[in-house]
Amino acid sequence: MQVVANGVALGAVLFLMASGLALLLGSMGVLNLAHGAVYMVGAYTTWTLAISEGWPLIPAVLAAGAVCAVVGVVLERLFRFIPGKPNEQILLSFGLIYVFGNLAQVIWGPVAKTPFDVAWLSGAVHVGSVAIPANRIAIAAVGFAVALLLWVVQDRTRVGAMVRAGMDDAEMTRALGINLDRVVLAVFVLGSAVAGIAGGIGGLVLGASSSQPMDVLLLALIVVVVGGIGSVPGTLAASLVIGLLDAYSRYQFPAMSSVILYLLMAGVLVLRPTGLSGRTA
Amino acid sequence: MTTRRLLFAAVSVLAMAAGTACSANDTGSTKGGEVVIGLVAPTSGFAADYGPQAAQGLQLALAEAKNEAGGAKIKLVKVDEDVLDSSQTLERVKKLVESDGADIVVGPIFGSNQQAISAYLTQQGVPMFTMLGGDAALAGDKSAFIWPAADKLTAAPLGTYAAEDLGYKKIATLAPDYAYGHNAIDGAANAFKKAGGQVVQQQWVPLGTTDMLQYATGLDKSVDALVMWLVPTDAAAFVREYRNLGIKVPLLMFQGIFDPTFQAVGGQLDGVVGLNEYNHLLDFPANKAFTEAYDAKYHGIPNQTTAFAYTVGQNIVTALNDDDADTSVKALRKALDGKKLDTIIGPASYDSDGIAASNRTIVKATKMGTRFEWEPVKTYENVGH
């Protein structure tokens, strides 16, 4: 049971890491490899406000989301120079990883910030022999809240319908009088804000580090590949499956644990390239 | 040009290259009374703080020697160690030796890079002085001088202390799943077993692991203590999970956790026992002089990287003074073999293979004034031989 609890806790962290990336890729067809860098900005912003400046955690995390939303606006402007050019988008966003990483070292120093210590989230909840740290419960709560929010926005709102319509047929959507550029901007802002919130709340267990742009990107890409693009339930399911598999493999086959996730990804690519959700871009 | 002439030309070039290599192996030239020391340490990427810290220590030692040793001027050249790509580090070291004329290399920090450049430096006859340990196999017939001890022995006193002084019978271990982690923690585990203890669980954390919860919950709680080493930020993350889960098994930490991370999490480590290679509180005259000189120049407390770069700089100057600035591996080995070195961590020496033995200090985490400190408790002498 402890392994299951650990897996669900890790799955929640993974969902927060991957959901913004999945949203952008699924809704706009943009592979923003700088997503991990935006996550890092959220983590460092939260550290600055909550740990260095003494803000309460929740306002600090929301502020990190707002800062990252602004970063999202900047990224969207950059991506406008290369619409519909996936190779150029990949190169641009990959280069941004290094720009953000080095900027973070200049601003916050090269030494990583330890997991954020928040008094009211210390300790653990014990259920029988199973112990779940309180900060993991907070992360899971935020993760499921974000999942619900994204699902509602994507599947149950007019904005979500416009996003899906733009993805299916951009020309027709524009012909109907919908300002697709504004929709794209909104998705960038939402995806980046989610990444910022993820970095902030994820900092409770992962801290903040200039190596996060690459670390987070790798995990997020695995989740997106396994979950399938553009599906909030698919991303959530993939996060939980990967979290559980990772926890179980570290418990049962520790020497193989770092390979298991990549084997899973390779297996999905071979057997079900569209991922768990079965949707395509 | 005929094929025969081409072959002849190729053989001639190879012969000249071989001749050059042989001459480099046999004598340590000082190029008109100048010795070039190349410092190889990271100045970019996630370990970027190592390079400037090592440079501070080395420059301090060389400045104290007035940048001279054995009648030769000393010039320092700094190179960025690529911590992710050892082939890049090797290329930079080749340039350091062949273009910048480095006679002695100090560093690299990371074991993977030490392994990557060892064969080249040995072939070139260029000595490699490590600052933060190294594999014993890189010394001996290779060109490395390993400070402060070979990896397999450096943490051994922690195991001895756990068994003999703390009376523990069963321990578990935790360390990263790469060579240094295995060597260091196995050294402590072997010493514990040698003293009559039993190692009942060993957890190895794969590279790139970001979540430490599994290793905290996976601990066998029946053990008397957990002997561990992780890089500071990972160690801090692990301790946070450990404390949140309310685990009471005592922690024994090789190296402890360095500043500034220690200052951030020190409150969770109160009373934890550790083993330090360097500690700024060590009560040796050389250490007091060093910490004062460091504070006067850089305004603060030196860390282990700075301290050991300083010590290695002093060791090199001592050797060059003794062998009239002969930078060959053979001459430096002879100059340092068995020589009593009065270092910042107490008496130390290198053996004929170029491997150092030095003091280790058992420490306890405590708050002194506004700072968390690793307070020295007990010293083990001559660790490494």
XYZ file of C-alpha atoms in Angstrom:
666
model
C 0.000 0.000 0.000
C 2.899 2.334 0.715
C 4.087 1.807 -2.858
C 0.621 2.736 -4.188
C 0.563 5.868 -2.044
C 4.057 6.825 -3.265
C 3.022 6.173 -6.868
C -0.120 8.314 -6.674
C 1.886 11.102 -5.008
C 4.495 10.990 -7.794
C 1.743 10.754 -10.414
C 0.251 14.026 -9.164
C 3.625 15.748 -9.536
C 4.028 14.314 -13.029
C 0.550 15.458 -14.056
C 1.310 19.000 -12.983
C 4.569 18.903 -14.926
C 2.991 17.542 -18.104
C -0.471 19.101 -18.277
C 0.646 22.463 -19.693
C 2.754 20.780 -22.349
C -0.064 18.405 -23.295
C -2.494 21.326 -23.516
C -0.275 23.288 -25.904
C 0.574 20.299 -28.051
C -2.930 18.942 -28.150
C -4.763 22.202 -28.656
C -2.349 24.166 -30.799
C -0.001 21.556 -32.248
C 2.932 23.469 -30.750
C 5.718 21.397 -29.195
C 7.094 23.871 -26.694
C 10.259 22.247 -25.356
C 10.784 25.293 -23.141
C 7.856 24.086 -21.039
C 10.257 22.774 -18.374
C 11.909 26.187 -18.294
C 8.553 27.813 -17.568
C 8.044 25.264 -14.786
C 11.451 26.307 -13.415
C 10.476 29.986 -13.482
C 7.410 29.065 -11.420
C 9.546 27.146 -8.936
C 12.079 29.953 -8.490
C 9.376 32.621 -8.289
C 7.619 30.678 -5.558
C 10.915 30.181 -3.706
C 11.617 33.911 -3.891
C 8.196 34.911 -2.619
C 7.397 32.143 -0.123
C 10.831 31.263 1.274
C 12.967 34.344 0.735
C 10.282 37.018 1.191
C 8.038 35.122 3.614
C 4.773 35.204 1.646
C 2.168 32.531 2.452
C 2.485 29.601 0.061
C -0.825 29.897 -1.784
C -0.466 33.560 -2.874
C 3.153 32.810 -3.813
C 2.115 29.896 -6.039
C -0.654 31.955 -7.663
C 1.811 34.787 -8.261
C 4.194 32.265 -9.863
C 1.339 31.239 -12.148
C 0.795 34.903 -13.090
C 4.503 35.471 -13.778
C 4.583 32.384 -15.968
C 1.449 33.537 -17.792
C 3.423 36.646 -18.784
C 6.295 34.397 -19.877
C 3.696 32.517 -21.933
C 2.733 35.752 -23.722
C 6.385 36.326 -24.624
C 6.776 32.750 -25.844
C 3.635 33.008 -27.961
C 4.999 36.165 -29.614
C 8.225 34.320 -30.409
C 6.376 31.318 -31.838
C 4.367 33.663 -34.084
C 7.514 34.205 -36.143
C 7.535 30.540 -37.127
C 3.913 29.383 -37.465
C 3.410 25.828 -38.693
C 7.140 25.074 -38.727
C 7.688 22.279 -36.202
C 11.446 21.949 -36.782
C 12.020 25.655 -36.177
C 9.717 25.552 -33.143
C 11.719 22.686 -31.659
C 15.032 24.476 -32.258
C 13.747 27.757 -30.837
C 12.250 26.210 -27.726
C 15.280 23.974 -27.155
C 17.538 27.020 -27.322
C 15.298 28.770 -24.825
C 16.002 25.965 -22.330
C 19.637 27.088 -22.179
C 18.726 30.767 -22.093
C 16.335 30.268 -19.164
C 18.698 27.878 -17.365
C 21.626 30.276 -17.514
C 19.477 33.259 -16.596
C 18.296 31.336 -13.529
C 21.923 30.711 -12.530
C 22.708 34.402 -12.861
C 19.657 35.477 -10.851
C 19.391 32.728 -8.206
C 22.902 31.264 -8.214
C 24.125 27.832 -9.305
C 23.187 25.967 -6.124
C 19.743 24.378 -6.284
C 17.118 25.468 -3.785
C 16.037 22.718 -1.406
C 12.387 21.570 -1.279
C 10.303 24.400 0.146
C 9.754 24.119 3.888
C 6.208 25.195 4.755
C 5.276 24.658 8.403
C 1.614 23.785 7.903
C 2.508 21.144 5.320
C 5.131 19.337 7.404
C 4.502 15.890 8.831
C 2.519 13.020 7.372
C -0.895 11.419 7.478
C -0.709 7.825 8.740
C -3.302 5.305 7.590
C -2.430 1.974 9.153
C 1.129 1.239 8.113
C 0.984 3.707 5.225
C 2.449 7.180 5.667
C 1.685 9.990 3.208
C 3.534 13.291 3.676
C 1.154 16.240 3.983
C 2.943 18.122 1.196
C 2.179 15.231 -1.192
C -1.482 15.464 -0.320
C -1.382 19.186 -1.115
C 0.293 18.492 -4.453
C -2.254 15.801 -5.292
C -5.110 18.158 -4.394
C -3.719 20.895 -6.642
C -3.047 18.337 -9.400
C -6.603 17.017 -9.414
C -8.019 20.553 -9.195
C -5.953 21.603 -12.213
C -7.053 18.464 -14.078
C -10.695 19.279 -13.392
C -10.236 22.908 -14.426
C -8.491 22.001 -17.687
C -11.075 19.349 -18.509
C -13.943 21.778 -17.914
C -12.276 24.521 -19.984
C -11.402 22.167 -22.809
C -14.566 20.092 -23.011
C -17.356 22.151 -21.461
C -16.813 25.798 -22.426
C -17.232 27.912 -25.562
C -13.536 28.797 -25.461
C -12.702 25.102 -25.372
C -14.950 24.504 -28.361
C -13.151 27.273 -30.282
C -9.796 25.738 -29.417
C -10.907 22.327 -30.659
C -12.445 23.835 -33.776
C -9.247 25.748 -34.532
C -7.261 22.563 -34.162
C -9.538 20.635 -36.521
C -9.832 23.298 -39.250
C -8.149 26.651 -38.729
C -9.362 28.203 -41.988
C -12.979 27.315 -41.393
C -12.774 28.556 -37.822
C -11.397 31.909 -38.971
C -14.104 32.094 -41.652
C -16.698 31.825 -38.897
C -15.338 35.052 -37.409
C -13.349 33.546 -34.566
C -10.112 35.374 -33.747
C -7.874 32.326 -33.686
C -4.748 34.322 -32.820
C -6.379 35.376 -29.577
C -7.355 31.772 -28.872
C -3.759 30.648 -29.416
C -2.555 33.368 -27.049
C -5.090 32.272 -24.435
C -3.911 28.669 -24.637
C -0.260 29.730 -24.296
C -1.126 31.838 -21.262
C -3.171 29.067 -19.654
C -0.552 26.372 -20.347
C 2.253 28.539 -19.002
C 0.278 29.545 -15.919
C -0.357 25.871 -15.173
C 3.381 25.197 -15.577
C 4.134 28.023 -13.153
C 1.676 26.708 -10.584
C 3.147 23.233 -11.072
C 6.666 24.556 -10.444
C 5.513 26.395 -7.355
C 3.590 23.569 -5.720
C 6.028 20.920 -7.019
C 8.756 22.854 -5.219
C 7.431 21.366 -1.990
C 9.219 18.140 -2.924
C 11.546 19.102 -5.772
C 12.755 22.578 -4.810
C 14.030 24.799 -7.625
C 17.020 24.180 -9.838
C 18.505 25.407 -13.091
C 18.583 21.785 -14.292
C 14.787 21.534 -14.077
C 14.081 22.698 -17.656
C 15.612 19.475 -18.961
C 14.600 17.173 -16.089
C 10.968 18.254 -16.215
C 10.831 18.222 -20.005
C 11.966 14.603 -20.138
C 9.351 13.415 -17.647
C 6.638 15.563 -19.230
C 7.374 14.170 -22.684
C 7.093 10.605 -21.392
C 3.710 11.435 -19.858
C 2.482 13.068 -23.069
C 3.651 10.149 -25.217
C 1.999 7.594 -22.931
C -1.151 9.628 -22.323
C -1.733 10.829 -25.836
C -1.927 14.466 -26.787
C -4.703 16.873 -26.086
C -6.568 14.777 -23.556
C -6.715 15.851 -19.930
C -8.014 12.453 -18.731
C -5.329 10.739 -20.845
C -2.589 12.879 -19.324
C -3.899 12.255 -15.818
C -4.161 8.505 -16.403
C -0.643 8.377 -17.871
C 0.761 10.331 -14.922
C -0.775 7.933 -12.442
C 0.325 4.850 -14.396
C 3.888 6.165 -14.638
C 3.939 7.209 -10.988
C 2.751 3.779 -9.869
C 5.112 1.958 -12.211
C 8.069 4.057 -11.076
C 7.290 3.506 -7.395
C 6.763 -0.225 -7.902
C 9.941 -0.677 -9.954
C 12.047 1.215 -7.415
C 10.623 -1.062 -4.732
C 10.814 -4.342 -6.651
C 13.587 -3.871 -9.254
C 15.683 -0.927 -8.047
C 18.510 -1.581 -10.503
C 16.070 -1.429 -13.436
C 13.928 1.447 -12.202
C 15.517 4.157 -14.330
C 14.920 2.104 -17.479
C 11.319 1.098 -16.818
C 9.791 4.453 -17.817
C 11.621 4.476 -21.132
C 10.586 0.890 -21.808
C 6.987 1.894 -21.169
C 7.301 4.844 -23.545
C 8.904 2.690 -26.232
C 6.190 0.063 -25.789
C 3.422 2.631 -26.159
C 5.048 4.108 -29.258
C 5.202 0.668 -30.858
C 1.866 -0.780 -29.768
C -0.365 2.284 -29.446
C 1.272 5.360 -30.963
C -1.707 7.554 -30.141
C -1.267 6.901 -26.422
C -3.833 5.915 -23.814
C -6.365 8.522 -24.948
C -6.143 7.502 -28.577
C -6.313 11.081 -29.843
C -4.038 12.564 -32.489
C -2.939 16.144 -33.111
C 53.814 11.215 -54.655
C 54.027 7.431 -54.789
C 52.339 5.164 -52.292
C 55.766 4.215 -50.880
C 56.633 7.890 -50.308
C 53.247 8.488 -48.687
C 53.835 5.560 -46.370
C 57.317 6.847 -45.549
C 55.962 10.302 -44.765
C 53.241 8.833 -42.568
C 55.719 6.669 -40.677
C 58.030 9.675 -40.212
C 55.216 11.786 -38.787
C 54.167 8.962 -36.455
C 57.780 8.465 -35.340
C 58.150 12.173 -34.582
C 54.865 12.141 -32.659
C 56.003 9.102 -30.685
C 59.305 10.803 -29.964
C 57.500 13.858 -28.686
C 55.299 11.703 -26.466
C 58.314 9.851 -25.090
C 60.133 13.046 -24.263
C 57.042 14.382 -22.519
C 56.933 11.235 -20.431
C 60.535 11.327 -19.391
C 61.152 14.866 -18.280
C 59.037 17.665 -16.925
C 60.060 20.766 -18.826
C 59.511 24.121 -17.179
C 59.588 26.181 -20.389
C 62.043 28.902 -19.477
C 61.459 28.752 -15.753
C 57.668 28.729 -15.907
C 55.327 26.028 -14.645
C 51.810 26.124 -16.073
C 49.090 24.693 -13.827
C 45.768 23.965 -15.484
C 42.702 23.980 -13.251
C 39.898 21.831 -14.661
C 36.621 22.439 -12.824
C 33.056 23.315 -13.879
C 32.196 26.973 -14.380
C 28.892 26.364 -16.168
C 25.888 24.078 -15.830
C 24.381 22.728 -12.624
C 27.789 22.341 -10.925
C 29.042 25.784 -11.937
C 29.911 26.765 -8.382
C 32.770 24.241 -8.154
C 35.030 26.072 -10.607
C 35.125 29.495 -8.949
C 35.421 27.881 -5.518
C 38.374 25.743 -6.591
C 39.996 28.728 -8.305
C 39.761 30.754 -5.096
C 41.570 28.073 -3.111
C 44.245 27.413 -5.693
C 44.924 31.112 -6.252
C 45.219 31.647 -2.509
C 47.829 28.881 -2.198
C 49.797 30.144 -5.189
C 49.640 33.735 -3.954
C 51.085 32.622 -0.613
C 53.971 31.077 -2.555
C 54.288 34.354 -4.505
C 53.450 32.349 -7.638
C 56.875 30.706 -7.538
C 58.156 27.240 -6.691
C 61.530 25.579 -7.172
C 62.860 28.673 -8.883
C 60.121 28.719 -11.522
C 57.258 31.150 -11.993
C 53.804 29.582 -11.764
C 51.078 30.471 -14.227
C 47.464 29.381 -13.714
C 45.140 28.550 -16.608
C 41.473 27.731 -15.951
C 39.335 25.369 -18.019
C 35.592 24.675 -17.779
C 34.924 21.018 -16.945
C 31.934 19.674 -18.866
C 30.071 17.624 -16.280
C 27.684 16.048 -18.768
C 30.030 15.230 -21.638
C 33.406 13.746 -20.739
C 34.550 13.811 -24.370
C 34.238 17.610 -24.292
C 36.325 17.752 -21.123
C 38.964 15.574 -22.776
C 39.140 17.901 -25.797
C 39.522 20.923 -23.522
C 42.266 19.181 -21.549
C 44.070 18.336 -24.785
C 44.002 22.012 -25.708
C 45.133 22.897 -22.200
C 48.168 20.650 -22.523
C 49.026 21.084 -26.198
C 48.202 24.778 -26.750
C 48.361 26.339 -23.303
C 51.330 24.218 -22.279
C 49.954 22.933 -18.984
C 52.604 21.002 -17.045
C 50.283 19.988 -14.211
C 46.509 19.508 -14.176
C 44.500 20.154 -11.008
C 41.087 18.478 -11.155
C 38.717 17.517 -12.646
C 36.053 17.386 -9.944
C 33.928 14.563 -11.342
C 35.109 10.958 -11.412
C 33.769 10.360 -14.918
C 35.980 13.166 -16.220
C 38.984 11.949 -14.230
C 38.540 8.575 -15.918
C 38.119 10.197 -19.330
C 41.339 12.228 -19.246
C 43.541 9.857 -17.251
C 44.859 7.816 -20.179
C 45.677 10.945 -22.189
C 47.484 12.685 -19.320
C 49.376 9.494 -18.494
C 50.463 9.157 -22.122
C 51.530 12.810 -22.121
C 53.308 12.420 -18.787
C 51.247 15.201 -17.255
C 50.381 14.767 -13.557
C 46.733 15.060 -12.521
C 46.190 16.284 -8.945
C 42.652 15.519 -7.806
C 41.041 17.713 -5.138
C 37.994 15.741 -4.061
C 39.073 12.113 -4.175
C 39.404 9.696 -7.025
C 39.657 6.061 -7.958
C 42.913 4.446 -6.764
C 43.294 2.878 -10.222
C 44.082 6.330 -11.647
C 47.276 6.538 -9.545
C 50.151 4.060 -9.417
C 51.262 3.495 -13.011
C 48.887 6.267 -14.169
C 49.610 9.945 -13.570
C 47.097 10.873 -10.846
C 47.842 12.149 -7.356
C 44.731 11.543 -5.301
C 43.692 13.858 -2.468
C 42.465 13.459 0.301
C 42.278 9.654 -0.111
C 41.126 7.008 -2.555
C 37.330 6.840 -2.801
C 37.128 3.310 -1.415
C 38.668 4.297 1.912
C 37.661 7.895 2.464
C 34.367 7.151 4.285
C 35.583 4.068 6.159
C 35.843 5.784 9.588
C 32.083 6.368 9.575
C 31.501 2.602 9.602
C 34.123 2.085 12.279
C 32.625 4.833 14.455
C 29.113 3.412 14.043
C 30.203 -0.004 15.269
C 32.823 0.815 17.874
C 31.704 4.112 19.397
C 27.943 4.072 18.842
C 27.590 0.318 19.346
C 25.316 -0.212 16.358
C 24.860 -3.805 15.186
C 22.804 -3.393 11.986
C 22.844 -0.589 9.445
C 21.310 0.239 6.092
C 23.036 2.393 3.468
C 21.862 4.884 0.863
C 23.972 6.409 -1.926
C 23.821 7.392 -5.605
C 24.108 4.578 -8.108
C 27.409 5.591 -9.669
C 31.059 4.821 -9.018
C 31.801 7.407 -6.323
C 28.606 6.599 -4.414
C 29.367 2.878 -4.449
C 33.047 3.305 -3.576
C 32.520 5.740 -0.711
C 29.556 4.023 0.947
C 30.907 0.518 0.406
C 34.048 1.733 2.191
C 31.956 2.697 5.223
C 29.918 -0.538 4.997
C 33.029 -2.701 4.781
C 34.579 -0.965 7.805
C 31.323 -1.520 9.723
C 31.343 -5.226 8.851
C 35.026 -5.493 9.749
C 34.156 -4.125 13.192
C 31.542 -6.866 13.639
C 28.429 -5.127 12.315
C 25.898 -6.274 9.757
C 24.731 -4.370 6.678
C 21.157 -5.489 6.088
C 20.038 -3.171 3.288
C 21.729 -1.088 0.583
C 19.653 1.324 -1.517
C 21.219 2.876 -4.627
C 19.582 5.974 -6.088
C 19.722 6.027 -9.913
C 21.141 9.116 -11.615
C 18.478 11.676 -12.412
C 16.161 10.646 -9.569
C 14.216 13.682 -8.459
C 11.875 12.141 -5.900
C 13.339 10.727 -2.685
C 10.085 9.580 -1.045
C 10.478 5.981 -2.191
C 13.890 5.686 -0.535
C 12.650 7.089 2.755
C 9.594 4.816 2.880
C 11.646 1.858 1.610
C 14.082 1.962 4.533
C 14.257 -1.159 6.689
C 13.162 0.377 9.989
C 14.682 -2.439 12.064
C 18.231 -1.111 11.528
C 20.142 0.823 14.172
C 21.170 3.556 11.720
C 21.152 4.660 8.088
C 24.617 5.433 6.693
C 24.198 7.703 3.681
C 25.809 9.998 1.165
C 23.938 12.040 -1.436
C 24.830 15.317 -3.133
C 23.681 18.199 -0.888
C 20.395 19.086 -2.577
C 19.359 15.422 -2.881
C 20.395 14.819 0.713
C 18.295 17.798 1.803
C 15.291 16.478 -0.158
C 15.745 13.036 1.393
C 16.032 14.409 4.931
C 12.862 16.471 4.371
C 10.921 13.302 3.427
C 12.545 11.409 6.296
C 11.485 13.987 8.869
C 8.001 14.402 7.398
C 7.458 10.668 7.698
C 8.610 10.783 11.325
C 11.280 8.087 10.854
C 13.353 7.769 14.016
C 16.277 5.681 12.695
C 19.457 7.752 13.302
C 21.206 9.185 10.248
C 24.974 8.907 9.773
C 25.954 11.193 6.902
C 29.232 10.970 5.025
C 30.219 14.586 4.304
C 27.040 15.829 5.972
C 25.440 18.553 3.864
C 27.518 21.495 2.678
C 26.638 25.187 2.823
C 24.542 26.954 1.660
C 22.151 23.984 1.614
C 23.100 23.068 5.195
C 22.036 26.482 6.449
C 18.645 25.992 4.751
C 17.915 22.585 6.293
C 20.145 22.567 9.389
C 17.123 22.656 11.700
C 16.193 19.157 10.540
C 19.663 17.759 11.199
C 20.197 18.715 14.824
C 22.299 16.016 16.490
C 22.915 14.056 13.284
C 26.371 12.452 13.159
C 28.522 12.889 10.083
C 32.001 12.368 8.732
C 33.829 15.363 7.266
C 36.872 15.390 5.046
C 37.199 19.149 5.639
C 35.650 21.277 8.363
C 36.371 24.974 8.835
C 36.295 24.542 12.632
C 39.264 22.138 12.676
C 41.733 23.262 15.320
C 44.977 23.159 13.326
C 47.211 26.242 12.942
C 47.296 25.752 9.170
C 43.489 25.737 9.052
C 43.203 28.839 11.207
C 45.657 30.656 8.949
C 43.761 29.482 5.874
C 40.296 30.441 7.122
C 41.585 33.878 8.166
C 43.295 34.434 4.830
C 40.144 33.319 3.016
C 37.932 35.598 5.078
C 40.285 38.534 4.524
C 40.207 38.068 0.767
C 36.758 36.640 0.030
C 34.789 37.548 3.195
C 33.232 34.329 4.353
C 33.789 30.743 5.334
C 35.585 28.456 2.889
C 33.948 25.241 1.801
C 35.567 21.893 1.075
C 36.211 22.525 -2.617
C 38.054 25.770 -1.883
C 39.899 24.236 1.049
C 41.134 21.213 -0.858
C 42.077 23.207 -3.954
C 44.146 25.323 -1.568
C 45.714 22.212 -0.009
C 46.507 20.623 -3.356
C 48.061 23.935 -4.457
C 50.238 23.868 -1.354
C 51.187 20.240 -1.996
C 52.236 21.043 -5.559
C 54.331 24.009 -4.418
C 55.993 21.822 -1.776
C 56.855 19.173 -4.347
C 58.154 21.679 -6.905
C 60.331 23.318 -4.254
C 61.821 19.926 -3.448
C 62.465 18.772 -7.019
C 63.606 22.089 -8.518
C 60.385 22.554 -10.469
C 60.568 19.241 -12.285
C 56.945 18.617 -13.250
C 57.338 15.019 -14.387
C 55.154 12.430 -12.653
C 58.262 10.542 -11.549
C 59.889 13.576 -9.915
C 56.683 14.681 -8.210
C 56.009 11.149 -6.944
C 59.536 11.041 -5.497
C 59.211 14.494 -3.933
C 55.896 13.691 -2.244
C 56.414 10.022 -1.370
C 56.180 9.762 2.420
C 56.733 13.486 2.935
C 54.960 14.768 6.039
C 52.597 17.497 4.898
C 51.261 19.978 7.441
C 47.819 20.584 5.954
C 44.636 22.340 6.997
C 43.151 18.983 8.046
C 46.252 17.967 9.994
C 49.219 15.759 9.101
C 48.976 14.030 5.735
C 51.176 12.260 3.213
C 51.181 10.713 -0.246
C 52.447 7.169 -0.827
C 54.705 6.051 -3.680
C 51.603 5.531 -5.884
C 50.516 9.142 -5.395
C 47.574 8.342 -3.106
C 47.136 10.522 -0.042
C 46.282 9.529 3.507
C 44.837 12.204 5.782
C 42.595 12.846 8.761
C 38.827 12.353 8.875
C 36.648 14.017 11.468
C 33.489 12.647 13.042
C 31.129 15.600 13.458
C 27.740 16.370 14.931
C 25.230 18.860 13.491
C 24.522 21.644 15.931
C 23.510 25.302 15.999
C 26.213 27.744 17.074
C 24.866 31.272 17.322
C 23.035 31.983 14.112
C 24.770 29.304 12.061
C 24.395 25.569 11.782
C 27.755 23.853 12.098
C 29.236 20.382 11.924
C 30.980 20.315 15.276
C 34.121 18.132 15.388
C 33.799 15.204 17.777
C 36.564 12.739 16.988
C 39.505 12.462 14.591
C 40.668 9.405 12.662
C 44.255 9.776 11.483
C 46.049 8.551 8.385
C 42.903 7.413 6.554
C 43.730 6.104 3.123
C 46.794 3.883 3.526
